[in-house]
Short mmCIF file of C-alpha atoms and ligand atoms in Angstrom, two decimals:
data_model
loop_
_atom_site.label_atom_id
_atom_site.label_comp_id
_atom_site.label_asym_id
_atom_site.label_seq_id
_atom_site.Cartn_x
_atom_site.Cartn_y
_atom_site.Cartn_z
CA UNK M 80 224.80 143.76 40.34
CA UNK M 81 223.40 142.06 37.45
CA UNK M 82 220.78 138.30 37.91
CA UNK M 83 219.51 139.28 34.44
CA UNK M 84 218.54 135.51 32.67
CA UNK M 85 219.08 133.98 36.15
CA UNK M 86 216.43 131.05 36.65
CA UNK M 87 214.97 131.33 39.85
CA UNK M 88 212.83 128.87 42.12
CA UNK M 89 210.57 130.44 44.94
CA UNK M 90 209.47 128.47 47.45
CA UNK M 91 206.04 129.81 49.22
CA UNK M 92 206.23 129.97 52.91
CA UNK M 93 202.87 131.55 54.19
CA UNK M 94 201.41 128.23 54.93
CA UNK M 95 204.18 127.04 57.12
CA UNK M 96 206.34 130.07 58.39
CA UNK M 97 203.01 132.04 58.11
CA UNK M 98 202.16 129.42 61.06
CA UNK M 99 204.25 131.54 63.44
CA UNK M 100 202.09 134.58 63.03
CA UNK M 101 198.93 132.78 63.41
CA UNK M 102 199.73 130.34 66.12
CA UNK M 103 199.48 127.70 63.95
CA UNK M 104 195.98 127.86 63.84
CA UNK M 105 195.32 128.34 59.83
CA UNK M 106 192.46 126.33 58.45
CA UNK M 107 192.17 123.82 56.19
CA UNK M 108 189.96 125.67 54.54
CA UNK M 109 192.81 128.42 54.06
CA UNK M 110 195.21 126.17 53.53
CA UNK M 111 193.87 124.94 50.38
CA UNK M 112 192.78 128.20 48.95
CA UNK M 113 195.75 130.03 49.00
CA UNK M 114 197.72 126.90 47.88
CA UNK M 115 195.29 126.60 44.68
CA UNK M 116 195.64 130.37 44.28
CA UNK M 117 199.94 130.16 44.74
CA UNK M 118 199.75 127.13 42.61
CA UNK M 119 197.34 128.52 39.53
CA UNK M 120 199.47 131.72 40.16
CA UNK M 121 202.76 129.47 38.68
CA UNK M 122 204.42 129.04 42.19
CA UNK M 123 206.72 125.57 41.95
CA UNK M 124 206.67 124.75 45.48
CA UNK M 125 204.83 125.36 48.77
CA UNK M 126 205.72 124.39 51.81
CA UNK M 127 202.96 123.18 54.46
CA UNK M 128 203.64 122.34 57.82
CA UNK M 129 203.54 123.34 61.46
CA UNK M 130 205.59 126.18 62.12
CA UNK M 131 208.34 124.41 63.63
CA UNK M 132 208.22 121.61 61.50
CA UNK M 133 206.80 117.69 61.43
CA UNK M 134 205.79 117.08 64.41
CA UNK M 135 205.99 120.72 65.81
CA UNK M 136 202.51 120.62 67.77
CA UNK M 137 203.47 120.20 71.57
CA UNK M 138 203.85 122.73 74.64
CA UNK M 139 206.66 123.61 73.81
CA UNK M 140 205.77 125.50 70.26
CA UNK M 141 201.85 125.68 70.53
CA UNK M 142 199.64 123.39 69.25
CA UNK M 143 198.15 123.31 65.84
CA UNK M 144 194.16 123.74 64.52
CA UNK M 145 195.56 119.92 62.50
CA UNK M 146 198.08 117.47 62.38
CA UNK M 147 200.27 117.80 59.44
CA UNK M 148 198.55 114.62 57.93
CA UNK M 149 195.44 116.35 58.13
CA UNK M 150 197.21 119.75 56.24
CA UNK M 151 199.31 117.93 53.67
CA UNK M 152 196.76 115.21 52.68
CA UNK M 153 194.20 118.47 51.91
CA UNK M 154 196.29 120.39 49.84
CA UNK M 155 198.82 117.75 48.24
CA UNK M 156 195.88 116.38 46.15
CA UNK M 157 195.22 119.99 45.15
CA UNK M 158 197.75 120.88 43.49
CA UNK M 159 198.04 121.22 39.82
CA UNK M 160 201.19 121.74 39.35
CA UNK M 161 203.51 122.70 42.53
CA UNK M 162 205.16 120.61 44.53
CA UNK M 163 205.02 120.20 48.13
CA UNK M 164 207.40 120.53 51.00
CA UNK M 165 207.26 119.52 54.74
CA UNK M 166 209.97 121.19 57.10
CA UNK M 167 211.55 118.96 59.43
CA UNK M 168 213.62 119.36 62.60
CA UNK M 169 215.45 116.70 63.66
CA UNK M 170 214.99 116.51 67.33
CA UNK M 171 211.67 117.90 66.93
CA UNK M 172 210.01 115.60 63.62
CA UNK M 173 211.09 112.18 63.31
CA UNK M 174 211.93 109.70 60.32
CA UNK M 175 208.06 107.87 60.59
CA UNK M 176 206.63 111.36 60.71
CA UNK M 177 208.52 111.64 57.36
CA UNK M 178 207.50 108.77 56.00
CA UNK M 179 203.94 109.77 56.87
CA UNK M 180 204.49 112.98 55.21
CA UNK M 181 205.92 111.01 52.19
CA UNK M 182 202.74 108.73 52.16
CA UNK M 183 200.62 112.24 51.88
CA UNK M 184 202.53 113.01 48.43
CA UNK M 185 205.12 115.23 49.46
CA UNK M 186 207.49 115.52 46.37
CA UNK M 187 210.51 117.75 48.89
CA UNK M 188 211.58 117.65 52.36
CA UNK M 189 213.85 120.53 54.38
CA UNK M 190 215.39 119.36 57.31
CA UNK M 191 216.71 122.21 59.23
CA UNK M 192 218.69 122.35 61.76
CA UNK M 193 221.04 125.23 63.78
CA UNK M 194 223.58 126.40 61.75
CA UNK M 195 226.63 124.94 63.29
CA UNK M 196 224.76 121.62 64.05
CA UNK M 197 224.64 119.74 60.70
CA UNK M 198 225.42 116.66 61.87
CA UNK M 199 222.16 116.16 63.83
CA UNK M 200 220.98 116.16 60.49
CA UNK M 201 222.70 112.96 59.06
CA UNK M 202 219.89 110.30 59.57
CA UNK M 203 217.40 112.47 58.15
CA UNK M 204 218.72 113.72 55.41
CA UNK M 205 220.29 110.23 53.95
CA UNK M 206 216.61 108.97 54.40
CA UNK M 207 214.93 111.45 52.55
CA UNK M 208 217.40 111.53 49.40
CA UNK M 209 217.39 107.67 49.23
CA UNK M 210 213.40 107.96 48.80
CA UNK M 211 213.92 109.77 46.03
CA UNK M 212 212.65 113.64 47.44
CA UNK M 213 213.77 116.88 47.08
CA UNK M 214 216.32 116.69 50.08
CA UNK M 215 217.16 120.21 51.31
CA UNK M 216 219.47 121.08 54.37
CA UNK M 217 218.21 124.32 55.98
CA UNK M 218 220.75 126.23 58.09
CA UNK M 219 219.02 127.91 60.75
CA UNK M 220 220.16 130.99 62.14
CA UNK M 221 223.23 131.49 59.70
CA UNK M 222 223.95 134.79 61.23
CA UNK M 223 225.85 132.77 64.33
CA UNK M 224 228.16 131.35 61.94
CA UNK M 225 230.72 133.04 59.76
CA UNK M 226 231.29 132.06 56.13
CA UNK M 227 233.53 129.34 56.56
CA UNK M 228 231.94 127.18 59.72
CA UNK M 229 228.63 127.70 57.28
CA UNK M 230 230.63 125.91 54.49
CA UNK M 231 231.84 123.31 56.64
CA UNK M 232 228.08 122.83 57.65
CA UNK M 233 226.83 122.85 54.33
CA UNK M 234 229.64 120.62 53.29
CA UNK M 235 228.17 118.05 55.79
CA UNK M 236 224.70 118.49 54.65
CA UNK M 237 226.12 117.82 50.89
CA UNK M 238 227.83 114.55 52.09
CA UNK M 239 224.57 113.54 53.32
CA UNK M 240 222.88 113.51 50.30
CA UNK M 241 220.59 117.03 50.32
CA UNK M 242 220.86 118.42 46.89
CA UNK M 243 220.19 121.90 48.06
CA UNK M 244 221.29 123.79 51.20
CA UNK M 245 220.18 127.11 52.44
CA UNK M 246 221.13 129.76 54.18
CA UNK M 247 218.85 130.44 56.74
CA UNK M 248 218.32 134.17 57.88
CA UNK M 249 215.97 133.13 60.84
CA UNK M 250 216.34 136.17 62.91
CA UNK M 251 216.17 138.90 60.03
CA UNK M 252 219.99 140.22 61.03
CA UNK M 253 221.69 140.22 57.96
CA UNK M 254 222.59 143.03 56.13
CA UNK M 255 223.44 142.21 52.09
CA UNK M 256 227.21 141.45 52.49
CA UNK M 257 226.63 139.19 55.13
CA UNK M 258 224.13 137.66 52.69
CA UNK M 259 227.07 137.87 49.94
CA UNK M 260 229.99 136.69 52.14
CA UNK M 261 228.25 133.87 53.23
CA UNK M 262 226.24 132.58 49.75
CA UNK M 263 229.44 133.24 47.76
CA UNK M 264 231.66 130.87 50.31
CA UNK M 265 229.21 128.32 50.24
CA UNK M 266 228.63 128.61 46.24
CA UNK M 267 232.36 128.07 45.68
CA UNK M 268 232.37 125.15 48.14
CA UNK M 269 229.54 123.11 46.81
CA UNK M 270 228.95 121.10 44.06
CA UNK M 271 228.22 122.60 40.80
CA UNK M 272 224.83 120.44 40.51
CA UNK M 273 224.05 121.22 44.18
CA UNK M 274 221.31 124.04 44.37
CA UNK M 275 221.98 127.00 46.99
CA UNK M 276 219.05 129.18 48.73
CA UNK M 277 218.26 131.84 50.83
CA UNK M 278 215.29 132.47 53.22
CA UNK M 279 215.17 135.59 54.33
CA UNK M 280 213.29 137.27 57.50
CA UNK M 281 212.58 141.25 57.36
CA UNK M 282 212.96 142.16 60.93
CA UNK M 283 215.53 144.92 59.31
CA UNK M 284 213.86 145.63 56.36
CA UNK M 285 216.43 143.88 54.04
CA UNK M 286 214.24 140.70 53.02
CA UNK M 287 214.01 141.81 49.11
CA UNK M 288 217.93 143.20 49.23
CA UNK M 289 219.00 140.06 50.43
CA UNK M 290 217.19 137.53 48.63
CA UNK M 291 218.41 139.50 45.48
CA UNK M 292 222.32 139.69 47.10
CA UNK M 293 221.89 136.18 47.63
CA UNK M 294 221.15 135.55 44.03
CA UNK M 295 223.68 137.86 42.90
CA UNK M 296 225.84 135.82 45.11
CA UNK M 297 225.12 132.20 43.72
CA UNK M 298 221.44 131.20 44.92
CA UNK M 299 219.24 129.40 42.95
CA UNK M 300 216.18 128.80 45.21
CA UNK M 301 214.71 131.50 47.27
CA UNK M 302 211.90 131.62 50.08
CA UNK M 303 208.87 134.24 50.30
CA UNK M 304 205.80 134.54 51.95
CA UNK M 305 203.03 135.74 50.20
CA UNK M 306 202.33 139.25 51.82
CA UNK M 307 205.40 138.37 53.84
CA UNK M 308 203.24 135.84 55.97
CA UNK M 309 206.07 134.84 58.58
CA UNK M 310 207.05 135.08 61.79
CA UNK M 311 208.79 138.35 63.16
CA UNK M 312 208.06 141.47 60.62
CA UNK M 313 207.64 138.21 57.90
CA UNK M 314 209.69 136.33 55.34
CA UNK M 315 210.66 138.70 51.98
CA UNK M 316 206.99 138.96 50.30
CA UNK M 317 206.37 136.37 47.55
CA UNK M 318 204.69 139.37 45.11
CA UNK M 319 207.63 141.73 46.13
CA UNK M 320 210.37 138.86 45.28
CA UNK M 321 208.46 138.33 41.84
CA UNK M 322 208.27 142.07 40.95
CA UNK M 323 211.70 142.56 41.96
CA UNK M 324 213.22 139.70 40.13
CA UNK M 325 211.13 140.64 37.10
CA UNK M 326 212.38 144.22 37.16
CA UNK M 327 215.84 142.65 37.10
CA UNK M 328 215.39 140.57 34.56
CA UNK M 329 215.33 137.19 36.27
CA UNK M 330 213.05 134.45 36.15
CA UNK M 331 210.58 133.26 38.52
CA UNK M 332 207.59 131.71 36.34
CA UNK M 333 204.99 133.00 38.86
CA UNK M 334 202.38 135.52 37.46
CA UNK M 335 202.53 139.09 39.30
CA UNK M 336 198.94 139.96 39.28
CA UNK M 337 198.14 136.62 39.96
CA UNK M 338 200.23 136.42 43.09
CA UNK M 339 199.45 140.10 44.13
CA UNK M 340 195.90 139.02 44.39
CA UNK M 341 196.40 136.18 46.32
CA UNK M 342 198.00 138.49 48.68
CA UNK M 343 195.12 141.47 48.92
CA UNK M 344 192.37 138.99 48.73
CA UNK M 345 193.26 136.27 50.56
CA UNK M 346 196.35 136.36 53.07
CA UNK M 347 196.11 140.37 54.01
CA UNK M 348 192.44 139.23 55.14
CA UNK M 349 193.06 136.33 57.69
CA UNK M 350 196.13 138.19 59.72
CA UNK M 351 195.60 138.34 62.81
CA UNK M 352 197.66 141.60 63.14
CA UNK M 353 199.68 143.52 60.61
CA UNK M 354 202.57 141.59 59.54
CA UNK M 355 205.37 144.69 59.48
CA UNK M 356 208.34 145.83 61.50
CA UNK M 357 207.12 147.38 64.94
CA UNK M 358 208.56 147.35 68.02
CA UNK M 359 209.35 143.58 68.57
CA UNK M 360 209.96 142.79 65.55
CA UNK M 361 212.81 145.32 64.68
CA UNK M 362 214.22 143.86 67.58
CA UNK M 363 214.27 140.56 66.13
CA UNK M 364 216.94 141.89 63.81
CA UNK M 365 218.67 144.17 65.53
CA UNK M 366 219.67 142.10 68.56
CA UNK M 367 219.48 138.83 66.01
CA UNK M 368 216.75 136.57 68.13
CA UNK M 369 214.83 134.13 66.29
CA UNK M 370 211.99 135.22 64.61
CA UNK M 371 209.09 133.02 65.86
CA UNK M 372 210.35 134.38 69.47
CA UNK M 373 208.14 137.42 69.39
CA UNK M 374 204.73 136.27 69.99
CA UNK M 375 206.74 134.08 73.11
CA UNK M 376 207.71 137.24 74.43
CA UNK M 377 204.50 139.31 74.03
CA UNK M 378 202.84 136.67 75.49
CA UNK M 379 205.37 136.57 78.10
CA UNK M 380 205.47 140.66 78.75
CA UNK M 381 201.48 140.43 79.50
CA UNK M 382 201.86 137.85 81.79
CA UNK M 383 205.05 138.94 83.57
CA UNK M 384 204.89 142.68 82.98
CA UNK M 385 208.98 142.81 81.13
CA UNK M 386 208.49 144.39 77.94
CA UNK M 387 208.85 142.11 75.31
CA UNK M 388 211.64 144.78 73.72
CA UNK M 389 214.09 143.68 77.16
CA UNK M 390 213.11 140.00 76.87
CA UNK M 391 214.60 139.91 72.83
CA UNK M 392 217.67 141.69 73.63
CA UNK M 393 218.42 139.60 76.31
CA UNK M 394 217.60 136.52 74.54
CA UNK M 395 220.00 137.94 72.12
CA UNK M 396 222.78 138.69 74.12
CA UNK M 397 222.56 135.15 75.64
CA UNK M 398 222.49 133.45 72.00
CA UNK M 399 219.48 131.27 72.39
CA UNK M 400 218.61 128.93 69.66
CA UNK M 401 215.18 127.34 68.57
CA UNK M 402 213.82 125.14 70.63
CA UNK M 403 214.52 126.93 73.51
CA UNK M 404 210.93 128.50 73.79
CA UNK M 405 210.55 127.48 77.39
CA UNK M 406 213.54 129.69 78.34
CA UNK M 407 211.38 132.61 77.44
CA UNK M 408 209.10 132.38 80.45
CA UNK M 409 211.58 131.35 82.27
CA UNK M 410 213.80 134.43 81.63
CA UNK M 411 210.57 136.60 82.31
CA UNK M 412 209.93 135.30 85.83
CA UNK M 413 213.72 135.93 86.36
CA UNK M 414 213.93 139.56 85.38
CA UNK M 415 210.57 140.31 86.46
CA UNK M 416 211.82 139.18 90.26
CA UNK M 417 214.62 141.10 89.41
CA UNK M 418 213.07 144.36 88.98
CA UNK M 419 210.82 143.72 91.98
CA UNK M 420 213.75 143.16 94.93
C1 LIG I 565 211.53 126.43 62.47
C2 LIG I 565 211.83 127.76 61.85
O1 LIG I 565 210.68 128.56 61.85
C3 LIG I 565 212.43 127.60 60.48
C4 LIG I 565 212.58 128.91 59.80
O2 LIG I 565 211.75 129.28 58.98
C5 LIG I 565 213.66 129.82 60.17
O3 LIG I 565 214.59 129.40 60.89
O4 LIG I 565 213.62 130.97 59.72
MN1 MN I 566 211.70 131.47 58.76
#
């Protein structure tokens, strides 16, 4: 497999899928640091935004230490060089949330959505690219959908107006030829000028393998998390992608020691817990749940007594879908009555 001379584009997630793993609860103060750190460190774009998007803060997903005005208006102005990107869920985020975001000086937008549910996608993504922003559809949970219903949702996405679309590896299930099948149908379906990328989860330990499959495969863009900052065992680590990638002879611009700092002496420090593949997370991958799931289910194991480990794999086998955090407690009450008749 050769990427040698490939141009690459990372796209830092710590301050948004990082959210997950801290309940949303990141400061301001953080915020800005370790986007001034990714951003002096050569990283083009950052995304910053609650977990689950615009508009994400609620009961259902957990409420956030700020609003997303009061993140992106902090660290937009910041910023010396990289861009910035809100993630939006339609369903969740709404066009005026948008065009607040928009007003704050963000220069992308990624509106994500399940991966065989483009078309909820439509209104948003039309919006965005008429504006003028970096319009990227995001297919969630691209595992659930074999290489040709993910070209006929990416398709969609294209028709839409998004310039890029991604492959989504939300639960950290794919092995590198799923990565391959799946990047390589979509590559030979797109556009030529339409970008392709990957965002990988490492619930199986193949975040690194498959962002560099992916590349091998067609991608362009590619997602990491400083220190892998993400929810489940983390997204593919930002200094791991850039050391990789520069081993192989591709291109990311960012700086390694620069970027390996920011990891050791800023993210490392403010985890709230080791950011690796234990228990839950494992199971993340191996049963294919969603990653931001696992803190729903610990949470849900210490107040219901199910392990956490039998909550994923059911939520597996039943194929739930983001947004259906509440079914998490609700599936604990029912197995915990279960076990006690
Ligand atoms: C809302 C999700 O956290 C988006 C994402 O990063 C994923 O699906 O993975
Ligand atoms: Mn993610």
């Amino acid at each position: 497999m050769t990427i040698e001379g490939r141009k690459i584009t990372l796209h830092e997630m710590s301050l948004r899928d990082g959210m997950h793993a801290k309940r949303h609860q990141i400061s301001i103060d953080q915020m800005i640091a370790i986007a001034s750190a990714a951003d002096e460190a050569g990283m083009p774009w950052i995304e910053v935004t609650h977990g689950d998007g615009l508009g994400g803060a609620s009961v259902n997903y957990g409420f956030a230490a700020h609003t997303d005005v009061a993140y992106l208006s902090a660290v937009v102005p910041k910023m010396k060089s990289a861009k910035v990107s809100a993630l939006l869920l339609p369903g969740i985020g709404t066009v005026d949330m948008l065009k607040e975001a928009i007003d704050c000086g963000i220069s992308g937008v990624r509106v994500a959505t399940h991966c065989t549910e483009a078309d909820c996608a439509e209104q948003h993504i039309t919006y965005a690219a008429k504006t003028g922003l970096d319009t990227v559809g995001f297919l969630m949970m691209s595992h659930r959908a074999g290489p040709d219903k993910l070209v006929e949702q990416a398709l969609l996405m294209e028709s839409y107006g998004a310039n890029c679309v991604y492959c989504t590896d939300s639960a950290g299930h794919m092995l590198p030829d799923d990565v391959t099948a799946r990047i390589s149908a979509i590559r030979a379906a797109l556009k030529p000028e339409t970008e392709l990328g990957f965002h990988g989860h490492h619930n199986l330990g193949m975040g690194i393998a498959n962002s560099v499959a992916a590349v091998a495969a067609g991608a362009n863009r590619i997602d990491g998390a400083i220190a892998g900052l993400g929810a489940g065992a983390g997204n593919a680590a930002t200094e791991l992608l850039v050391a990789v990638f520069e081993r192989m002879g591709a291109v990311t611009g960012v700086d390694l020691f620069k970027i390996m700092d920011v990891a050791e002496d800023l993210v490392v420090p403010m985890m709230d817990r080791p950011i690796r593949v234990d228990r839950g997370s494992l199971v993340l991958g191996y049963a294919g749940v969603y990653s931001s799931f696992l803190l729903f289910a610990e949470r849900a194991e210490k107040r219901y007594g199910v392990p956490a480990r039998d909550l994923l794999l059911e939520l597996g086998r039943r194929g739930m879908v983001g947004g259906q955090e509440d079914m998490i407690e609700d599936l604990a009450l029912t197995m915990s009555r279960a076990a006690s008749s």
